[in-house]
Coordinates of C-alpha atoms in Angstrom, one line a residue:
X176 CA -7.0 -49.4 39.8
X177 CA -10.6 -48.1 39.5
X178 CA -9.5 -44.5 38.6
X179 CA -9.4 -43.1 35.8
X180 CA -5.4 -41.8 34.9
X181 CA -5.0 -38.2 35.4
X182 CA -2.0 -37.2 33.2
X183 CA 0.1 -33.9 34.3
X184 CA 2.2 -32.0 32.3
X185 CA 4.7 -29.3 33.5
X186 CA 5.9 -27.2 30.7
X187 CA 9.1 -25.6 32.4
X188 CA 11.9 -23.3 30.6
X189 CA 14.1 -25.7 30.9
X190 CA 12.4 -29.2 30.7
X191 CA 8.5 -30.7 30.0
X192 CA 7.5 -33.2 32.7
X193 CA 4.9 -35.8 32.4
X194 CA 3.4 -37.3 35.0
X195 CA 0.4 -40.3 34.8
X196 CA -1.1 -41.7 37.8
X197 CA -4.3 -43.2 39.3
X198 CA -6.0 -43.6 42.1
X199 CA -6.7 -47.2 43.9
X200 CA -9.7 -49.0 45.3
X201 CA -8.7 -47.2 48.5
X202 CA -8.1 -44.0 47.2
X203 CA -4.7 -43.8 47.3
X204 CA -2.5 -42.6 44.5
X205 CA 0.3 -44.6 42.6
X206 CA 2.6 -43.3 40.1
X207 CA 2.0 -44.9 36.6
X208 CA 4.5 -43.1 34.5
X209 CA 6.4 -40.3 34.1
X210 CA 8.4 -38.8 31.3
X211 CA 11.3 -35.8 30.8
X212 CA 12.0 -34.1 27.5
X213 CA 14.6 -31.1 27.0
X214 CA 12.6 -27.6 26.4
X215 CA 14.3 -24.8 24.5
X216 CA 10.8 -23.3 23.9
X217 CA 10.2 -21.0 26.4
X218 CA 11.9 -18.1 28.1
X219 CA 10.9 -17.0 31.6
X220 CA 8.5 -19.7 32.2
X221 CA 6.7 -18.1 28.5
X222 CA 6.1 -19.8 24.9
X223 CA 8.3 -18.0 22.9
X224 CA 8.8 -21.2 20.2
X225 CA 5.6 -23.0 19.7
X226 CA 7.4 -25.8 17.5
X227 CA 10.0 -26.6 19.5
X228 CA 7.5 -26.6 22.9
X229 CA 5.5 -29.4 21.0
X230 CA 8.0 -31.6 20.3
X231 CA 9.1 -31.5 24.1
X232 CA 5.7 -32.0 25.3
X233 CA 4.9 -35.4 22.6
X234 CA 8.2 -36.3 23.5
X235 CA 7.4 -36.4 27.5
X236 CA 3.8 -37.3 27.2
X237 CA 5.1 -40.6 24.9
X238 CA 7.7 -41.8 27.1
X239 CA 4.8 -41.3 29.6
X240 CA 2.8 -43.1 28.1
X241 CA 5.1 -46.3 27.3
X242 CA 5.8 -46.4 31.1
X243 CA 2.3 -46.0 32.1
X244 CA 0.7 -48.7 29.3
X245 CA -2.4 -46.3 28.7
X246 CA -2.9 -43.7 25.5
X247 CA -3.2 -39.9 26.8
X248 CA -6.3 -38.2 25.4
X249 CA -6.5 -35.2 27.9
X250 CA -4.0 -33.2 30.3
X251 CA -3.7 -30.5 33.2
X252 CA -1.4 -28.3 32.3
X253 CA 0.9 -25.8 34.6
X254 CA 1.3 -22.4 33.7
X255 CA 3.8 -19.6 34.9
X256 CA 5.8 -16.9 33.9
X257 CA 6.2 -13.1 35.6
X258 CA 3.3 -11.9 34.4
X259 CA 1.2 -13.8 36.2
X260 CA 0.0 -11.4 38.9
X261 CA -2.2 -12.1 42.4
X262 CA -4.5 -9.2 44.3
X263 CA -7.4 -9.6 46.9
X264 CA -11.0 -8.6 46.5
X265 CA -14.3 -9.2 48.1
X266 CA -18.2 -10.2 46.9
X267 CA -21.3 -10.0 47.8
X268 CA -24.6 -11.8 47.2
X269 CA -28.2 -12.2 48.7
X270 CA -29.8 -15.0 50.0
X271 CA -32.9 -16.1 48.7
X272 CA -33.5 -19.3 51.0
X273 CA -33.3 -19.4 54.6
X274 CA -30.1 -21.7 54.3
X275 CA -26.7 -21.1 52.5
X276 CA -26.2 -23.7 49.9
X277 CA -23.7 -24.8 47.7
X278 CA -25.0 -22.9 44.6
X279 CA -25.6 -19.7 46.5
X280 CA -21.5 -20.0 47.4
X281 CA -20.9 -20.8 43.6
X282 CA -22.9 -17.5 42.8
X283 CA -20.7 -15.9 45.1
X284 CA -17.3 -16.3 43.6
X285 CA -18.9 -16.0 40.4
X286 CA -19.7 -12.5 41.5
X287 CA -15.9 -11.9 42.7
X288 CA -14.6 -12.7 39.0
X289 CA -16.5 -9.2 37.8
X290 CA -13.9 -7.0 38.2
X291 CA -12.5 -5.0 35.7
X292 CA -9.2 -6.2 33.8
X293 CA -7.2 -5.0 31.3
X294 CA -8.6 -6.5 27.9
X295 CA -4.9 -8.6 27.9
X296 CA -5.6 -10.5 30.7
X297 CA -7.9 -13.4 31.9
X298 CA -8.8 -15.0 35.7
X299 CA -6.9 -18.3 35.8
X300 CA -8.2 -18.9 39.6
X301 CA -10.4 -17.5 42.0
X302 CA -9.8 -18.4 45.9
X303 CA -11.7 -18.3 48.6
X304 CA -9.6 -16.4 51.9
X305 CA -12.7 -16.6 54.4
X306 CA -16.3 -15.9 54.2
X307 CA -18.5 -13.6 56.2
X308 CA -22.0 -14.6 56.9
X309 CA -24.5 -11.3 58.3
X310 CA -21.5 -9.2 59.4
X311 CA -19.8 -12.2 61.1
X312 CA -16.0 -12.7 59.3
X313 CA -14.0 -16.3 60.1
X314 CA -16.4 -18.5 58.4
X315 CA -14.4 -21.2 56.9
X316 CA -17.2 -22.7 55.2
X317 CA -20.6 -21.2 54.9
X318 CA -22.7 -24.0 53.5
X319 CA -25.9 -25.1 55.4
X320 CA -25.5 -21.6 58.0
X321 CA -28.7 -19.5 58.7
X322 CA -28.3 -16.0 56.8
X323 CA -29.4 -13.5 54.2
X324 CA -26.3 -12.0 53.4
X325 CA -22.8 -13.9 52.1
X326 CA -19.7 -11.6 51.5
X327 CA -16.8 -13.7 50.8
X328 CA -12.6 -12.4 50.8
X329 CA -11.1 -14.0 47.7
X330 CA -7.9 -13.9 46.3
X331 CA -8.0 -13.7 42.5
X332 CA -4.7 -14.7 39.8
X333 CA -4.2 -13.6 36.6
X334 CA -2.1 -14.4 33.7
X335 CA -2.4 -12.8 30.0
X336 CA -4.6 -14.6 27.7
X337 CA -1.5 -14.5 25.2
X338 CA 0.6 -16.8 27.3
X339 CA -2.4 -19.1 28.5
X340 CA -3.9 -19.7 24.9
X341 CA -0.3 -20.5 23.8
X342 CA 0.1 -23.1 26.3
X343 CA -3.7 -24.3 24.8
X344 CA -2.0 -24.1 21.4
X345 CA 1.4 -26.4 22.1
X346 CA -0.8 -29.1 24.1
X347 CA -3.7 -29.5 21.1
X348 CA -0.4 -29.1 18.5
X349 CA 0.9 -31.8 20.0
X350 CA -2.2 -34.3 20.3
X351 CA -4.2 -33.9 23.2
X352 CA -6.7 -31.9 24.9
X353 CA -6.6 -29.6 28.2
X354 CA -8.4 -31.0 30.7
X355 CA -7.5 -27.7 33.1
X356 CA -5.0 -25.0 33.3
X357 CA -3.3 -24.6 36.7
X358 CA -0.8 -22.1 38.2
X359 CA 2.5 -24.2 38.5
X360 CA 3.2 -23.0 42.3
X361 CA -0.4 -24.0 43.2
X362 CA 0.4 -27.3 41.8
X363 CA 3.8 -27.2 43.5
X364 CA 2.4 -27.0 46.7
X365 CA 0.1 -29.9 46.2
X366 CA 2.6 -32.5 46.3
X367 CA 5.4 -31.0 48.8
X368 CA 3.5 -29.1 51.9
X369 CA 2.2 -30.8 54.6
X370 CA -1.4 -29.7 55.6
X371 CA -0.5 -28.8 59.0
X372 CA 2.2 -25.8 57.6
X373 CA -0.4 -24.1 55.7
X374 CA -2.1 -24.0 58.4
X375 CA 0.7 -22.3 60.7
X376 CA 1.9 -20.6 58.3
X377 CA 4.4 -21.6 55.4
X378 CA 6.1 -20.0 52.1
X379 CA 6.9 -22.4 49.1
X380 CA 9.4 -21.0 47.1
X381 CA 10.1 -23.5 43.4
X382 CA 13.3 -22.5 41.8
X383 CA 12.7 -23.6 38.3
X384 CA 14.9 -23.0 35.1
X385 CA 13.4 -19.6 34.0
X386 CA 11.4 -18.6 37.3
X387 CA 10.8 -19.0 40.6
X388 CA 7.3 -19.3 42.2
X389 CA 6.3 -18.1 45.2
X390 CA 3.0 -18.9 47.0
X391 CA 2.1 -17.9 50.7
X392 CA 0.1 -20.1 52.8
X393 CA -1.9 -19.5 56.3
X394 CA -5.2 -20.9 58.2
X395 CA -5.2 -23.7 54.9
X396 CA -5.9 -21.0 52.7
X397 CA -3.4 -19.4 49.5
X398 CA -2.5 -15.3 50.7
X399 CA -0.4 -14.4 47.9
X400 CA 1.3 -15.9 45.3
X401 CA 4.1 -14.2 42.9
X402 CA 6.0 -15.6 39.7
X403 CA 9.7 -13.7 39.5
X404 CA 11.9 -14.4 36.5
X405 CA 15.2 -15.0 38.3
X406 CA 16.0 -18.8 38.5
X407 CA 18.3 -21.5 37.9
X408 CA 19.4 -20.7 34.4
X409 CA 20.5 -17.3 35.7
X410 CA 22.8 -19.5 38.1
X411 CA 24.0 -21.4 35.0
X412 CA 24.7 -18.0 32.9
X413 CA 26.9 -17.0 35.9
X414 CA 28.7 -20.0 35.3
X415 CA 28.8 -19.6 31.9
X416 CA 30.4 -16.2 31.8
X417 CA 32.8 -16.2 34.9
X418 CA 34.5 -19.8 34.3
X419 CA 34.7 -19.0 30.0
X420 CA 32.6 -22.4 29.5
X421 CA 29.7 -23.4 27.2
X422 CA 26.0 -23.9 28.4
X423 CA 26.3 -27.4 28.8
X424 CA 29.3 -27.5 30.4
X425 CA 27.8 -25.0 32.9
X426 CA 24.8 -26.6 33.8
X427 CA 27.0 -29.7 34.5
X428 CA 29.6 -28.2 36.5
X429 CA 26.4 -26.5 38.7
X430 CA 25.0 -30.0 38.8
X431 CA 27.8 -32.0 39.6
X432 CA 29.8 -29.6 41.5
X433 CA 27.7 -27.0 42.9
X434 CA 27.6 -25.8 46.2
X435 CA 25.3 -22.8 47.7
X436 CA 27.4 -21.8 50.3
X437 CA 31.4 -20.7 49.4
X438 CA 32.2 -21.6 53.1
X439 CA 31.0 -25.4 52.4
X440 CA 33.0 -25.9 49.8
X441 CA 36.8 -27.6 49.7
X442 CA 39.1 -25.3 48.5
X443 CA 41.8 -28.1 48.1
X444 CA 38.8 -30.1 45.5
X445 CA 40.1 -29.1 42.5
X446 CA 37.6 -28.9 39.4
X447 CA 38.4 -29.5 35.6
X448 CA 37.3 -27.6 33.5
X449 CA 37.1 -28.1 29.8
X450 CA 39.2 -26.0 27.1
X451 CA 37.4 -24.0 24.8
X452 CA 38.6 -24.3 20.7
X453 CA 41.3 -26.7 21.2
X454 CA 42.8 -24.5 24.7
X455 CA 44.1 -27.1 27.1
X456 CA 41.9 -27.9 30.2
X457 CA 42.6 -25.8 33.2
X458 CA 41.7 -26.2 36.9
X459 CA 39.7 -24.6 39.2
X460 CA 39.3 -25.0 43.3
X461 CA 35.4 -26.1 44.1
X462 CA 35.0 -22.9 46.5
X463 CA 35.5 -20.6 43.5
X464 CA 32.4 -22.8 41.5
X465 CA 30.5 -21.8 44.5
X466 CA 31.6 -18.4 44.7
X467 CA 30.1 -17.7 41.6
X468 CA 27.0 -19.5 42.3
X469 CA 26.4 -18.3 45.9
X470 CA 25.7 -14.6 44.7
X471 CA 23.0 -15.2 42.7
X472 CA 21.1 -18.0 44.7
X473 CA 21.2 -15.2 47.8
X474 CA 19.6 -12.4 44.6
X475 CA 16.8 -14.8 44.0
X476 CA 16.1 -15.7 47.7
X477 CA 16.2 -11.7 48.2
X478 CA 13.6 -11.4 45.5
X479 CA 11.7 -14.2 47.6
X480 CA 11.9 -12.4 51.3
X481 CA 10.8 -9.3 49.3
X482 CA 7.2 -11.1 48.2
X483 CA 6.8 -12.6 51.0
X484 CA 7.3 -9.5 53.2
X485 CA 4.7 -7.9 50.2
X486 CA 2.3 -10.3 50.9
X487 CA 1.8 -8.7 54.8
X488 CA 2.4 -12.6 56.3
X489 CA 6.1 -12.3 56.8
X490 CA 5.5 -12.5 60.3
X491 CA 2.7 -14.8 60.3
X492 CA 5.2 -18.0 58.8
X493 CA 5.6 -20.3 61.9
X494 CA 7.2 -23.2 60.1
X495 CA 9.1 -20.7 57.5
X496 CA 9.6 -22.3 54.0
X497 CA 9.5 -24.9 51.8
X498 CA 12.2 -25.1 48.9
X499 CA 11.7 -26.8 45.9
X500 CA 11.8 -27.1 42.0
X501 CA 15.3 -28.3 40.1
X502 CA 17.0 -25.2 40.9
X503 CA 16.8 -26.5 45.0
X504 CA 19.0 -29.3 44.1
X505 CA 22.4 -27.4 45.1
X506 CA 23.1 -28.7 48.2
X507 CA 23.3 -26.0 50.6
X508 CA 20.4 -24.0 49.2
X509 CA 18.1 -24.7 52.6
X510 CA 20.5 -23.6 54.7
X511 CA 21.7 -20.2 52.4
X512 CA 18.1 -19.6 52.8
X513 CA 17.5 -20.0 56.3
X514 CA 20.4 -17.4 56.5
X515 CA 19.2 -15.0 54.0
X516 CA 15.1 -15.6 55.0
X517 CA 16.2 -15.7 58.7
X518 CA 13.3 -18.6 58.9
X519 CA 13.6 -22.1 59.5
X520 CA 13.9 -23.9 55.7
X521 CA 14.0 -27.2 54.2
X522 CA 14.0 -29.1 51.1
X523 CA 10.0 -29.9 49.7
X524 CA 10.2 -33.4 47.6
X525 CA 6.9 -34.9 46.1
X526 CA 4.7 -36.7 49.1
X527 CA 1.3 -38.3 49.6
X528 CA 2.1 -41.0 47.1
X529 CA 1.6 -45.0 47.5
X530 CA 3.0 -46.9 44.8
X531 CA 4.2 -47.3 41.2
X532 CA 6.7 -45.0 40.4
X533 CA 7.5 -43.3 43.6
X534 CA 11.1 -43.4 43.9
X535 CA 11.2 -42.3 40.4
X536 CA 9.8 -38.8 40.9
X537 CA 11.0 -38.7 44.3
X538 CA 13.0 -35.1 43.5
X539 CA 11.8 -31.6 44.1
X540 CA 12.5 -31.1 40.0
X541 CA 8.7 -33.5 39.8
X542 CA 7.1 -31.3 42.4
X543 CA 4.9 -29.7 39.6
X544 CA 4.3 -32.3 37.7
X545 CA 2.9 -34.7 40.5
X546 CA 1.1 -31.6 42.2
X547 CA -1.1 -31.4 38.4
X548 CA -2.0 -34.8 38.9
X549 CA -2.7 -34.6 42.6
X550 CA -5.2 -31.6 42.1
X551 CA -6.4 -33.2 38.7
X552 CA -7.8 -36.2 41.1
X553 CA -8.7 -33.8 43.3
X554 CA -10.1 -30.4 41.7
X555 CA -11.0 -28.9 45.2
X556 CA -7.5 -29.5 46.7
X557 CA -7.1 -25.5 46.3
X558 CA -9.8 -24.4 48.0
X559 CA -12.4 -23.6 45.4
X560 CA -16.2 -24.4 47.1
X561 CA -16.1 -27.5 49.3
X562 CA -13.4 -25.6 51.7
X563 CA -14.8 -28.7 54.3
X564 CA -12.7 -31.6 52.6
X565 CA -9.3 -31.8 54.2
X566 CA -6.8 -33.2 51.1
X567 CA -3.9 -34.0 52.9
X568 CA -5.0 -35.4 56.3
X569 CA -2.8 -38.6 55.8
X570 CA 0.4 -36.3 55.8
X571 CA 2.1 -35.2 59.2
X572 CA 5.4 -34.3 60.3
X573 CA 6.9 -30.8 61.0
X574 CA 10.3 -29.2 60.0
X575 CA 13.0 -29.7 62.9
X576 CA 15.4 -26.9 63.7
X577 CA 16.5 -24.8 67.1
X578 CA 13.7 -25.5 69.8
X579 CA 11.0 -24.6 69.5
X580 CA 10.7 -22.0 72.7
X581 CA 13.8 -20.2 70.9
X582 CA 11.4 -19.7 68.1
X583 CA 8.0 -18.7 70.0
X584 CA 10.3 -16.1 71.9
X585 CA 11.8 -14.6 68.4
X586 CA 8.3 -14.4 67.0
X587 CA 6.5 -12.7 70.5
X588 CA 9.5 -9.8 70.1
X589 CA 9.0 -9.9 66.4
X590 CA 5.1 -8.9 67.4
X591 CA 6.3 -6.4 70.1
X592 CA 8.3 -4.5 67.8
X593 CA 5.9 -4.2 65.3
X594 CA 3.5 -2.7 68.1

């Protein structure tokens, strides 16, 4: 290993993820260590209990460590929650030399962070959509072009400063220093998108305990990214209330019994489930389990179409989306979300990784977590100012689904209609 270890660290509503890894002589990066730890600390992706969020992350980051055999001074952190909020603006700046350089494209995006906000609220990441060098727009990256004028579409997120210097707070409460703050489905899509759907045109959609990110991706640029606070434990309240069952026992039934689609489901499995204060156990067919779950996966897939559709690149999504996050795990979820979406869908899993640890965090409920290493290795993964360095050109494959003519013909009506 000649890299220094990056250390991740996911703080989710429902869990805090660690991840450590490294990169090799040949740049390649292999898992070190990874640890879990049960959060009760946050509710809709938000610090609500700083205590309790600090003991979840030293837990994680420990067990981390042990695996990994190195001591954690510094960590990228994740950060979501619905009030993170996304909107486009553009900047302009002169140039001075005959040539566009690197500093004059810095100054540039510098300029695009002067826009007025509400005193609450503070830039977490400022990205580039295309530049536009004299009057002449689809420049992918301006640096060493002839001009004297560099306007530049950017897409700026936000997040309130509350929330983000809480996050500071739990990490430094807990022993370590922040290396970076990160929105969680930036990271996300780090580790589970190939580089050849962003550039056709892909939505990831994480289902995580207390939200679910959305981030919209075309031409291997971010268009619009949400954060809506319908998620998994919503499925597991469900639960909770319709079968008379504690938390616990919910989240376990969802886990180990859970189906997204009623139609998949036996109805001749039957389920026990446990008495509550000393009532005898009863039983329950596995299609009414999914019955209750079904509902509320198809609400928060709703909630998805409805961003993407806000974003203005519903149409533009040739390779449709990418599920992932813990709440993905119900088997059926792709295919309720094809339905519901009416786009081809599969399951996004952590990717791009050589050794160590790989099978370990081989689950879409790490695809944060490895994502905050992967862009910690490699800050301009999102964009940023060296738009020139492709990050994922060892990754290929493409989704498989009906054939592909079926498709182009759905999508040259689609265009017609809209005309």
């Amino acid at each position: 290993m000649n890299g220094t270890p990056v250390v991740g660290v996911d703080i989710g509503t429902t869990k805090v993820c660690a991840v450590v890894a490294a990169e090799d002589d040949l740049g390649r990066v292999n898992i070190l260590g990874v640890g879990m730890a049960p959060s009760d600390g946050l509710n809709r992706g938000v610090v609500v209990n700083i205590d309790r969020t600090v003991n979840a992350v030293r837990e994680a980051v420990e067990e981390a460590e042990r695996a990994a055999g190195v001591e954690v001074q510094e960590v990228i952190v994740g950060i979501a929650g619905d009030h993170v909020q996304s909107f486009q603006t553009r900047g302009v700046v002169t140039i001075r030399s005959e040539e566009i350089t690197q500093n004059d494209v810095q100054r540039l995006l510098e300029d695009t962070m002067h826009v007025a906000l509400p005193a609450d609220r503070e830039i977490l990441h400022v990205i580039p959509q295309e530049f536009i060098v004299d009057g002449q727009d689809g420049v992918a990256d301006p640096v060493g072009m002839s001009g004297v004028r560099l306007e530049a579409d950017v897409h700026i997120i936000t997040g309130l400063v509350s929330a983000a210097k809480n996050v500071y707070r739990c990490i430094e409460k807990a022993g370590f220093a922040v290396s970076d703050i990160v929105l969680e489905p930036l990271a996300s899509s780090f580790s589970v998108l190939h580089d050849d759907e962003k550039e056709v045109g892909v939505a990831l959609i994480d289902i995580g305990g207390g939200t679910t990110d959305i981030a919209v991706f075309e031409d291997h640029t971010i268009r619009h990214t949400a954060v809506i606070a319908v998620a998994g434990d919503k499925v597991t309240d469900d639960i909770r209330k319709g079968l008379g069952v504690m938390r616990d026992q919910a989240e376990q039934l969802k886990r180990q019994f859970g189906v997204a689609l009623a139609d998949q489901a036996d109805p001749d499995e039957q389920i026990e489930i446990p008495g509550i204060g000393g009532r005898s156990e009863k039983t329950i067919g596995r299609d009414t389990l999914a019955q209750v779950i079904q509902p509320r996966l198809e609400e928060i897939l709703e909630i998805a179409a409805m961003e993407i559709k806000r974003s203005g690149y519903g149409r533009h999504l040739g390779v449709g989306c990418v599920l992932t996050g813990g709440g993905s795990l119900v088997p059926g979820t792709d295919e309720l979300a094809a339905e519901v979406l009416g786009m081809e869908a599969r399951i996004g899993r952590p990717m791009g990784l050589s050794g160590g640890l790989v099978e370990e965090v081989d689950n879409p409920k790490y695809a944060t977590g490895v994502g905050l290493v992967l862009y910690g290795m490699r800050p301009d993964i999102i964009g940023g100012t060296t738009l020139s360095e492709e990050v994922n050109a060892a990754r290929n494959g493409r989704g498989q689904g009906r054939s592909l003519m079926a498709r182009i013909a759905d999508r040259m009506r689609a265009w017609f209609d809209e005309l």
